[in-house]
PDB file of C-alpha atoms in Angstrom:
ATOM      1  CA  MET G   1       0.026  -0.033  -0.035  1.00 50.00           C
ATOM      2  CA  SER G   2       1.375   3.503  -0.834  1.00 50.00           C
ATOM      3  CA  PRO G   3       1.600   5.978   1.917  1.00 52.00           C
ATOM      4  CA  GLU G   4      -1.151   8.666   2.014  1.00 53.00           C
ATOM      5  CA  PRO G   5       0.061  12.106   0.885  1.00 53.00           C
ATOM      6  CA  GLY G   6       0.581  14.532   3.820  1.00 54.00           C
ATOM      7  CA  PRO G   7      -0.738  18.118   4.125  1.00 52.00           C
ATOM      8  CA  ARG G   8       0.675  20.624   1.755  1.00 54.00           C
ATOM      9  CA  LEU G   9       2.958  22.993   3.312  1.00 51.00           C
ATOM     10  CA  PRO G  10       2.746  26.700   2.378  1.00 52.00           C
ATOM     11  CA  SER G  11       5.304  27.860  -0.169  1.00 52.00           C
ATOM     12  CA  PRO G  12       8.027  30.244   1.052  1.00 53.00           C
ATOM     13  CA  PRO G  13       7.414  33.853   0.251  1.00 52.00           C
ATOM     14  CA  ASP G  14      10.226  33.923  -2.502  1.00 54.00           C
ATOM     15  CA  SER G  15       9.369  30.522  -4.102  1.00 54.00           C
ATOM     16  CA  PRO G  16       8.213  30.456  -7.727  1.00 55.00           C
ATOM     17  CA  PRO G  17       4.436  29.754  -8.383  1.00 53.00           C
ATOM     18  CA  GLU G  18       3.336  26.249  -8.982  1.00 56.00           C
ATOM     19  CA  PRO G  19       2.457  25.341 -12.650  1.00 55.00           C
ATOM     20  CA  GLY G  20      -1.244  26.162 -13.512  1.00 53.00           C
ATOM     21  CA  SER G  21      -1.698  28.407 -10.483  1.00 53.00           C
ATOM     22  CA  ARG G  22      -2.746  32.166 -10.822  1.00 55.00           C
ATOM     23  CA  LEU G  23      -1.239  34.884  -8.912  1.00 52.00           C
ATOM     24  CA  PRO G  24      -3.519  37.370  -7.129  1.00 53.00           C
ATOM     25  CA  VAL G  25      -4.012  40.651  -9.055  1.00 49.00           C
ATOM     26  CA  PRO G  26      -3.219  43.716  -6.948  1.00 52.00           C
ATOM     27  CA  LEU G  27      -5.983  46.338  -6.574  1.00 49.00           C
ATOM     28  CA  GLY G  28      -5.837  49.039  -9.297  1.00 51.00           C
ATOM     29  CA  SER G  29      -4.064  46.688 -11.861  1.00 52.00           C
ATOM     30  CA  PRO G  30      -5.486  46.708 -15.456  1.00 52.00           C
ATOM     31  CA  PRO G  31      -7.536  43.605 -16.362  1.00 49.00           C
ATOM     32  CA  GLU G  32      -5.985  40.822 -18.326  1.00 53.00           C
ATOM     33  CA  PRO G  33      -6.628  40.544 -22.040  1.00 49.00           C
ATOM     34  CA  GLY G  34      -9.919  38.671 -22.732  1.00 47.00           C
ATOM     35  CA  SER G  35     -11.137  38.871 -19.094  1.00 47.00           C
ATOM     36  CA  ARG G  36     -14.545  40.351 -18.327  1.00 47.00           C
ATOM     37  CA  LEU G  37     -15.201  42.982 -15.727  1.00 42.00           C
ATOM     38  CA  PRO G  38     -17.858  42.304 -13.048  1.00 47.00           C
ATOM     39  CA  VAL G  39     -21.351  43.886 -13.797  1.00 44.00           C
ATOM     40  CA  PRO G  40     -22.889  45.873 -10.872  1.00 43.00           C
ATOM     41  CA  PRO G  41     -26.134  44.509  -9.671  1.00 48.00           C
ATOM     42  CA  GLY G  42     -29.117  46.066 -11.268  1.00 46.00           C
ATOM     43  CA  SER G  43     -27.329  47.156 -14.531  1.00 41.00           C
ATOM     44  CA  PRO G  44     -29.175  46.794 -17.853  1.00 41.00           C
ATOM     45  CA  PRO G  45     -27.857  43.945 -20.035  1.00 44.00           C
ATOM     46  CA  GLY G  46     -25.504  45.192 -22.626  1.00 42.00           C
ATOM     47  CA  PRO G  47     -25.233  44.035 -26.459  1.00 39.00           C
ATOM     48  CA  PRO G  48     -23.340  40.779 -27.099  1.00 38.00           C
ATOM     49  CA  ALA G  49     -19.590  40.677 -27.252  1.00 38.00           C
ATOM     50  CA  GLY G  50     -18.340  42.415 -30.376  1.00 35.00           C
ATOM     51  CA  VAL G  51     -21.602  44.108 -31.149  1.00 33.00           C
ATOM     52  CA  GLU G  52     -21.967  47.828 -30.479  1.00 36.00           C
ATOM     53  CA  ARG G  53     -25.438  49.228 -29.494  1.00 38.00           C
ATOM     54  CA  PRO G  54     -26.570  51.912 -32.163  1.00 40.00           C
ATOM     55  CA  SER G  55     -26.448  55.333 -30.827  1.00 43.00           C
ATOM     56  CA  GLY G  56     -28.927  56.974 -33.181  1.00 50.00           C
ATOM     57  CA  LEU G  57     -31.694  54.438 -33.423  1.00 58.00           C
ATOM     58  CA  ARG G  58     -34.128  54.509 -30.464  1.00 63.00           C
ATOM     59  CA  PRO G  59     -37.943  54.387 -29.999  1.00 80.00           C
ATOM     60  CA  PRO G  60     -39.648  57.751 -30.769  1.00 92.00           C
ATOM     61  CA  ARG G  61     -41.707  59.249 -27.819  1.00 92.00           C
ATOM     62  CA  ASN G  62     -44.775  60.740 -29.370  1.00 96.00           C
ATOM     63  CA  PRO G  63     -47.786  58.765 -30.416  1.00 96.00           C
ATOM     64  CA  VAL G  64     -50.083  59.578 -33.248  1.00 96.00           C
ATOM     65  CA  ASP G  65     -53.465  61.140 -32.970  1.00 97.00           C
ATOM     66  CA  THR G  66     -56.136  58.872 -31.520  1.00 97.00           C
ATOM     67  CA  ARG G  67     -58.341  59.829 -34.523  1.00 97.00           C
ATOM     68  CA  ALA G  68     -55.798  57.715 -36.690  1.00 97.00           C
ATOM     69  CA  VAL G  69     -57.599  54.560 -35.393  1.00 97.00           C
ATOM     70  CA  GLY G  70     -60.738  55.785 -37.247  1.00 97.00           C
ATOM     71  CA  TRP G  71     -58.607  56.877 -40.352  1.00 97.00           C
ATOM     72  CA  TRP G  72     -57.037  53.389 -40.601  1.00 97.00           C
ATOM     73  CA  THR G  73     -60.450  51.679 -40.016  1.00 97.00           C
ATOM     74  CA  GLY G  74     -61.848  53.658 -42.802  1.00 97.00           C
ATOM     75  CA  GLN G  75     -58.977  52.844 -45.111  1.00 96.00           C
ATOM     76  CA  ALA G  76     -59.484  49.149 -44.281  1.00 97.00           C
ATOM     77  CA  LEU G  77     -63.333  49.354 -44.985  1.00 97.00           C
ATOM     78  CA  VAL G  78     -62.693  50.943 -48.440  1.00 96.00           C
ATOM     79  CA  LEU G  79     -60.441  47.976 -49.272  1.00 96.00           C
ATOM     80  CA  VAL G  80     -62.744  45.290 -48.007  1.00 96.00           C
ATOM     81  CA  ALA G  81     -66.249  46.431 -48.312  1.00 96.00           C
ATOM     82  CA  PRO G  82     -66.641  46.955 -52.102  1.00 96.00           C
ATOM     83  CA  PRO G  83     -66.073  43.400 -53.214  1.00 96.00           C
ATOM     84  CA  VAL G  84     -68.116  41.959 -50.374  1.00 96.00           C
ATOM     85  CA  LEU G  85     -71.056  44.280 -51.304  1.00 97.00           C
ATOM     86  CA  VAL G  86     -70.854  43.481 -54.991  1.00 96.00           C
ATOM     87  CA  LEU G  87     -70.850  39.848 -54.543  1.00 96.00           C
ATOM     88  CA  VAL G  88     -73.668  39.884 -51.997  1.00 96.00           C
ATOM     89  CA  LEU G  89     -75.814  42.135 -54.371  1.00 96.00           C
ATOM     90  CA  LEU G  90     -75.087  39.723 -57.318  1.00 95.00           C
ATOM     91  CA  GLY G  91     -76.065  36.790 -55.130  1.00 94.00           C
ATOM     92  CA  LEU G  92     -79.418  38.422 -54.247  1.00 94.00           C
ATOM     93  CA  LEU G  93     -80.030  39.336 -57.984  1.00 95.00           C
ATOM     94  CA  ILE G  94     -79.009  36.012 -59.498  1.00 94.00           C
ATOM     95  CA  PRO G  95     -80.693  33.181 -57.599  1.00 93.00           C
ATOM     96  CA  PRO G  96     -79.164  30.163 -59.473  1.00 93.00           C
ATOM     97  CA  ALA G  97     -75.661  31.444 -58.723  1.00 93.00           C
ATOM     98  CA  ARG G  98     -76.496  32.673 -55.207  1.00 93.00           C
ATOM     99  CA  PHE G  99     -74.336  30.007 -53.492  1.00 94.00           C
ATOM    100  CA  TRP G 100     -71.297  30.566 -55.570  1.00 95.00           C
ATOM    101  CA  LEU G 101     -71.454  34.419 -55.195  1.00 95.00           C
ATOM    102  CA  LEU G 102     -72.234  34.500 -51.298  1.00 95.00           C
ATOM    103  CA  LEU G 103     -69.496  31.826 -50.505  1.00 96.00           C
ATOM    104  CA  PRO G 104     -66.602  34.074 -51.875  1.00 96.00           C
ATOM    105  CA  ALA G 105     -68.328  37.076 -50.145  1.00 96.00           C
ATOM    106  CA  LEU G 106     -68.029  35.259 -46.883  1.00 96.00           C
ATOM    107  CA  VAL G 107     -64.511  34.193 -47.517  1.00 96.00           C
ATOM    108  CA  ILE G 108     -63.593  37.871 -48.183  1.00 96.00           C
ATOM    109  CA  ALA G 109     -65.744  39.218 -45.321  1.00 96.00           C
ATOM    110  CA  VAL G 110     -64.481  37.159 -42.404  1.00 96.00           C
ATOM    111  CA  PRO G 111     -60.646  37.948 -42.690  1.00 96.00           C
ATOM    112  CA  GLY G 112     -61.502  41.472 -43.864  1.00 97.00           C
ATOM    113  CA  LEU G 113     -63.389  41.970 -40.629  1.00 96.00           C
ATOM    114  CA  VAL G 114     -60.490  40.712 -38.529  1.00 96.00           C
ATOM    115  CA  TYR G 115     -58.216  42.982 -40.450  1.00 97.00           C
ATOM    116  CA  THR G 116     -60.595  45.963 -40.026  1.00 97.00           C
ATOM    117  CA  LEU G 117     -60.754  45.478 -36.078  1.00 97.00           C
ATOM    118  CA  VAL G 118     -57.073  44.449 -35.438  1.00 97.00           C
ATOM    119  CA  MET G 119     -54.929  46.417 -37.829  1.00 97.00           C
ATOM    120  CA  PRO G 120     -55.748  50.054 -36.713  1.00 97.00           C
ATOM    121  CA  ARG G 121     -55.366  49.274 -33.064  1.00 96.00           C
ATOM    122  CA  VAL G 122     -52.016  47.582 -33.648  1.00 96.00           C
ATOM    123  CA  ARG G 123     -50.818  50.484 -35.768  1.00 96.00           C
ATOM    124  CA  TYR G 124     -51.693  53.085 -33.116  1.00 97.00           C
ATOM    125  CA  ARG G 125     -49.632  51.118 -30.555  1.00 95.00           C
ATOM    126  CA  VAL G 126     -46.576  50.941 -33.020  1.00 95.00           C
ATOM    127  CA  HIS G 127     -46.573  54.293 -34.754  1.00 96.00           C
ATOM    128  CA  ARG G 128     -44.580  56.853 -32.961  1.00 96.00           C
ATOM    129  CA  TRP G 129     -42.606  60.027 -34.014  1.00 96.00           C
ATOM    130  CA  GLU G 130     -40.306  62.588 -32.674  1.00 95.00           C
ATOM    131  CA  VAL G 131     -38.395  65.628 -33.784  1.00 93.00           C
ATOM    132  CA  THR G 132     -35.258  66.826 -32.032  1.00 91.00           C
ATOM    133  CA  ASP G 133     -32.702  69.444 -32.998  1.00 88.00           C
ATOM    134  CA  ASP G 134     -30.589  66.723 -34.671  1.00 89.00           C
ATOM    135  CA  ALA G 135     -32.965  64.267 -36.415  1.00 92.00           C
ATOM    136  CA  VAL G 136     -36.446  63.117 -37.155  1.00 93.00           C
ATOM    137  CA  TYR G 137     -37.312  59.641 -35.566  1.00 94.00           C
ATOM    138  CA  THR G 138     -40.201  57.594 -36.840  1.00 95.00           C
ATOM    139  CA  ALA G 139     -41.595  54.023 -35.935  1.00 95.00           C
ATOM    140  CA  SER G 140     -44.235  52.461 -38.205  1.00 94.00           C
ATOM    141  CA  GLY G 141     -45.857  49.151 -39.381  1.00 93.00           C
ATOM    142  CA  TRP G 142     -48.083  46.550 -37.764  1.00 91.00           C
ATOM    143  CA  ILE G 143     -46.863  43.134 -38.723  1.00 92.00           C
ATOM    144  CA  TRP G 144     -43.382  44.371 -39.772  1.00 93.00           C
ATOM    145  CA  HIS G 145     -42.120  47.179 -37.546  1.00 92.00           C
ATOM    146  CA  LYS G 146     -39.729  49.786 -39.141  1.00 92.00           C
ATOM    147  CA  TRP G 147     -37.698  52.553 -37.375  1.00 91.00           C
ATOM    148  CA  ARG G 148     -36.251  55.341 -39.294  1.00 92.00           C
ATOM    149  CA  VAL G 149     -33.830  58.248 -38.393  1.00 91.00           C
ATOM    150  CA  ALA G 150     -33.429  61.233 -40.691  1.00 91.00           C
ATOM    151  CA  PRO G 151     -30.715  63.582 -39.733  1.00 91.00           C
ATOM    152  CA  MET G 152     -31.342  67.274 -40.016  1.00 90.00           C
ATOM    153  CA  SER G 153     -28.336  67.656 -42.472  1.00 89.00           C
ATOM    154  CA  ARG G 154     -29.789  65.098 -44.875  1.00 90.00           C
ATOM    155  CA  ILE G 155     -33.330  66.645 -45.264  1.00 92.00           C
ATOM    156  CA  GLN G 156     -33.950  68.072 -48.704  1.00 91.00           C
ATOM    157  CA  THR G 157     -37.847  68.825 -48.699  1.00 92.00           C
ATOM    158  CA  VAL G 158     -40.520  68.750 -46.307  1.00 94.00           C
ATOM    159  CA  ASP G 159     -44.325  68.442 -47.398  1.00 93.00           C
ATOM    160  CA  THR G 160     -47.797  67.681 -46.034  1.00 93.00           C
ATOM    161  CA  LEU G 161     -50.182  65.180 -47.355  1.00 91.00           C
ATOM    162  CA  ARG G 162     -53.914  64.856 -46.777  1.00 93.00           C
ATOM    163  CA  GLY G 163     -55.917  62.267 -48.294  1.00 93.00           C
ATOM    164  CA  PRO G 164     -59.826  62.191 -48.498  1.00 94.00           C
ATOM    165  CA  ILE G 165     -60.203  60.006 -45.349  1.00 95.00           C
ATOM    166  CA  GLN G 166     -57.597  62.037 -43.468  1.00 95.00           C
ATOM    167  CA  GLN G 167     -59.578  65.202 -44.169  1.00 95.00           C
ATOM    168  CA  ILE G 168     -62.588  63.680 -42.792  1.00 96.00           C
ATOM    169  CA  PHE G 169     -60.880  63.075 -39.488  1.00 96.00           C
ATOM    170  CA  GLY G 170     -58.963  66.420 -39.476  1.00 96.00           C
ATOM    171  CA  LEU G 171     -55.559  64.521 -39.852  1.00 97.00           C
ATOM    172  CA  ALA G 172     -52.528  65.127 -42.008  1.00 96.00           C
ATOM    173  CA  GLY G 173     -49.219  63.478 -42.833  1.00 96.00           C
ATOM    174  CA  VAL G 174     -45.584  64.941 -43.032  1.00 96.00           C
ATOM    175  CA  THR G 175     -43.197  63.527 -45.676  1.00 95.00           C
ATOM    176  CA  VAL G 176     -39.541  64.296 -45.141  1.00 95.00           C
ATOM    177  CA  THR G 177     -37.405  63.672 -48.159  1.00 93.00           C
ATOM    178  CA  THR G 178     -33.898  62.874 -47.490  1.00 89.00           C
ATOM    179  CA  ALA G 179     -30.652  62.088 -49.422  1.00 84.00           C
ATOM    180  CA  SER G 180     -31.131  58.499 -48.661  1.00 81.00           C
ATOM    181  CA  ALA G 181     -31.689  55.431 -50.785  1.00 81.00           C
ATOM    182  CA  ALA G 182     -34.162  54.135 -48.192  1.00 82.00           C
ATOM    183  CA  GLY G 183     -36.561  56.938 -49.251  1.00 86.00           C
ATOM    184  CA  ALA G 184     -38.673  59.414 -47.502  1.00 91.00           C
ATOM    185  CA  VAL G 185     -39.525  59.431 -43.728  1.00 94.00           C
ATOM    186  CA  ARG G 186     -43.086  59.776 -43.104  1.00 94.00           C
ATOM    187  CA  ILE G 187     -45.091  60.899 -40.092  1.00 96.00           C
ATOM    188  CA  ASN G 188     -48.796  60.036 -40.641  1.00 94.00           C
ATOM    189  CA  GLY G 189     -51.976  60.260 -38.416  1.00 95.00           C
ATOM    190  CA  ILE G 190     -51.276  63.595 -36.781  1.00 96.00           C
ATOM    191  CA  ASP G 191     -53.323  66.670 -36.322  1.00 97.00           C
ATOM    192  CA  ARG G 192     -53.199  68.908 -39.416  1.00 95.00           C
ATOM    193  CA  ALA G 193     -52.335  72.101 -37.364  1.00 95.00           C
ATOM    194  CA  LEU G 194     -49.506  69.995 -35.766  1.00 96.00           C
ATOM    195  CA  ALA G 195     -48.392  68.952 -39.198  1.00 96.00           C
ATOM    196  CA  ALA G 196     -48.317  72.382 -40.565  1.00 94.00           C
ATOM    197  CA  ASP G 197     -46.309  73.496 -37.486  1.00 95.00           C
ATOM    198  CA  LEU G 198     -43.813  70.473 -38.072  1.00 94.00           C
ATOM    199  CA  VAL G 199     -43.292  71.477 -41.656  1.00 94.00           C
ATOM    200  CA  GLU G 200     -42.402  75.020 -40.594  1.00 93.00           C
ATOM    201  CA  ARG G 201     -40.117  73.787 -37.880  1.00 92.00           C
ATOM    202  CA  LEU G 202     -38.329  71.140 -39.912  1.00 92.00           C
ATOM    203  CA  THR G 203     -37.848  73.503 -42.840  1.00 90.00           C
ATOM    204  CA  ALA G 204     -36.232  76.158 -40.652  1.00 90.00           C
ATOM    205  CA  ARG G 205     -34.150  73.738 -38.749  1.00 87.00           C
ATOM    206  CA  ALA G 206     -32.927  72.034 -41.912  1.00 84.00           C
ATOM    207  CA  GLN G 207     -31.931  75.364 -43.501  1.00 84.00           C
ATOM    208  CA  ALA G 208     -30.013  76.343 -40.302  1.00 83.00           C
ATOM    209  CA  VAL G 209     -27.871  73.013 -40.200  1.00 78.00           C
ATOM    210  CA  PRO G 210     -24.984  72.602 -42.593  1.00 72.00           C
ATOM    211  CA  GLU G 211     -25.656  70.225 -45.422  1.00 65.00           C
ATOM    212  CA  ASP G 212     -24.241  66.826 -45.166  1.00 61.00           C
ATOM    213  CA  ALA G 213     -22.515  66.008 -48.533  1.00 39.00           C
ATOM    214  CA  ALA G 214     -22.148  62.245 -47.711  1.00 47.00           C
TER     215      ALA G 214
END
C-alpha cells in the first residue's frame, strides 16, 4: 500500500508559483486581456460581445393622434367592403348562382373583418414619431415594424399630405425627403395643425444645419 500524501506546506514567500496556479491581481491593476469586468447588480444587459449598441436608433416618444384609429379603419373598409357588397348584391339578384357568389363574399368578409378590427389598433400602438434638434425619428408598421432616423443635415424637402379620409378626421401626414436610398421618412396620423407646424419647424431647422454631403 502506498503511503497517504501528507498536508501541503505553504510555499516560502520567495518560491516560484506552481504550474497552473494564478497569482492574485493587486488592486488597481489593469484587467488581463480577454477577461470580463464584473457587472454591478441592477445594471441593464449590454449588447453581445463584439456588437456595439446603435447610438442614433431609439424608439420615438410621441404617439400619433387617436383619430388615426378611425382613419385606418376607414382605409380598411374601403379596401374590404366593395368586393363583399358587389358579391352579395349579385347573389341576391341571381338566384341560380347565389351560393357561388355568397361563398366568396363570406371568404372575403371574415378575414376582412378581422383585419379591420385589429390592424388600426396595432398600428396605433406601434406608430411613433419625434423631432429633435438633430434628427427626425419615426416608427411604423403593424406586422413588420420599421424604425427610421433622418438627420437634419440630410433633409431636402418637407411636405404635407392629406388624403380624403384624413380630411374627414382632421388629420394630415408629413413627408420628409432625404438624401437616402431608403426613401422618404413619413409621419402619418397627426393633427393637421400640428403637421403644418412641423413643416415650418423642420424647414427652418434644416436650413440652419449645414448640409451633409455624404
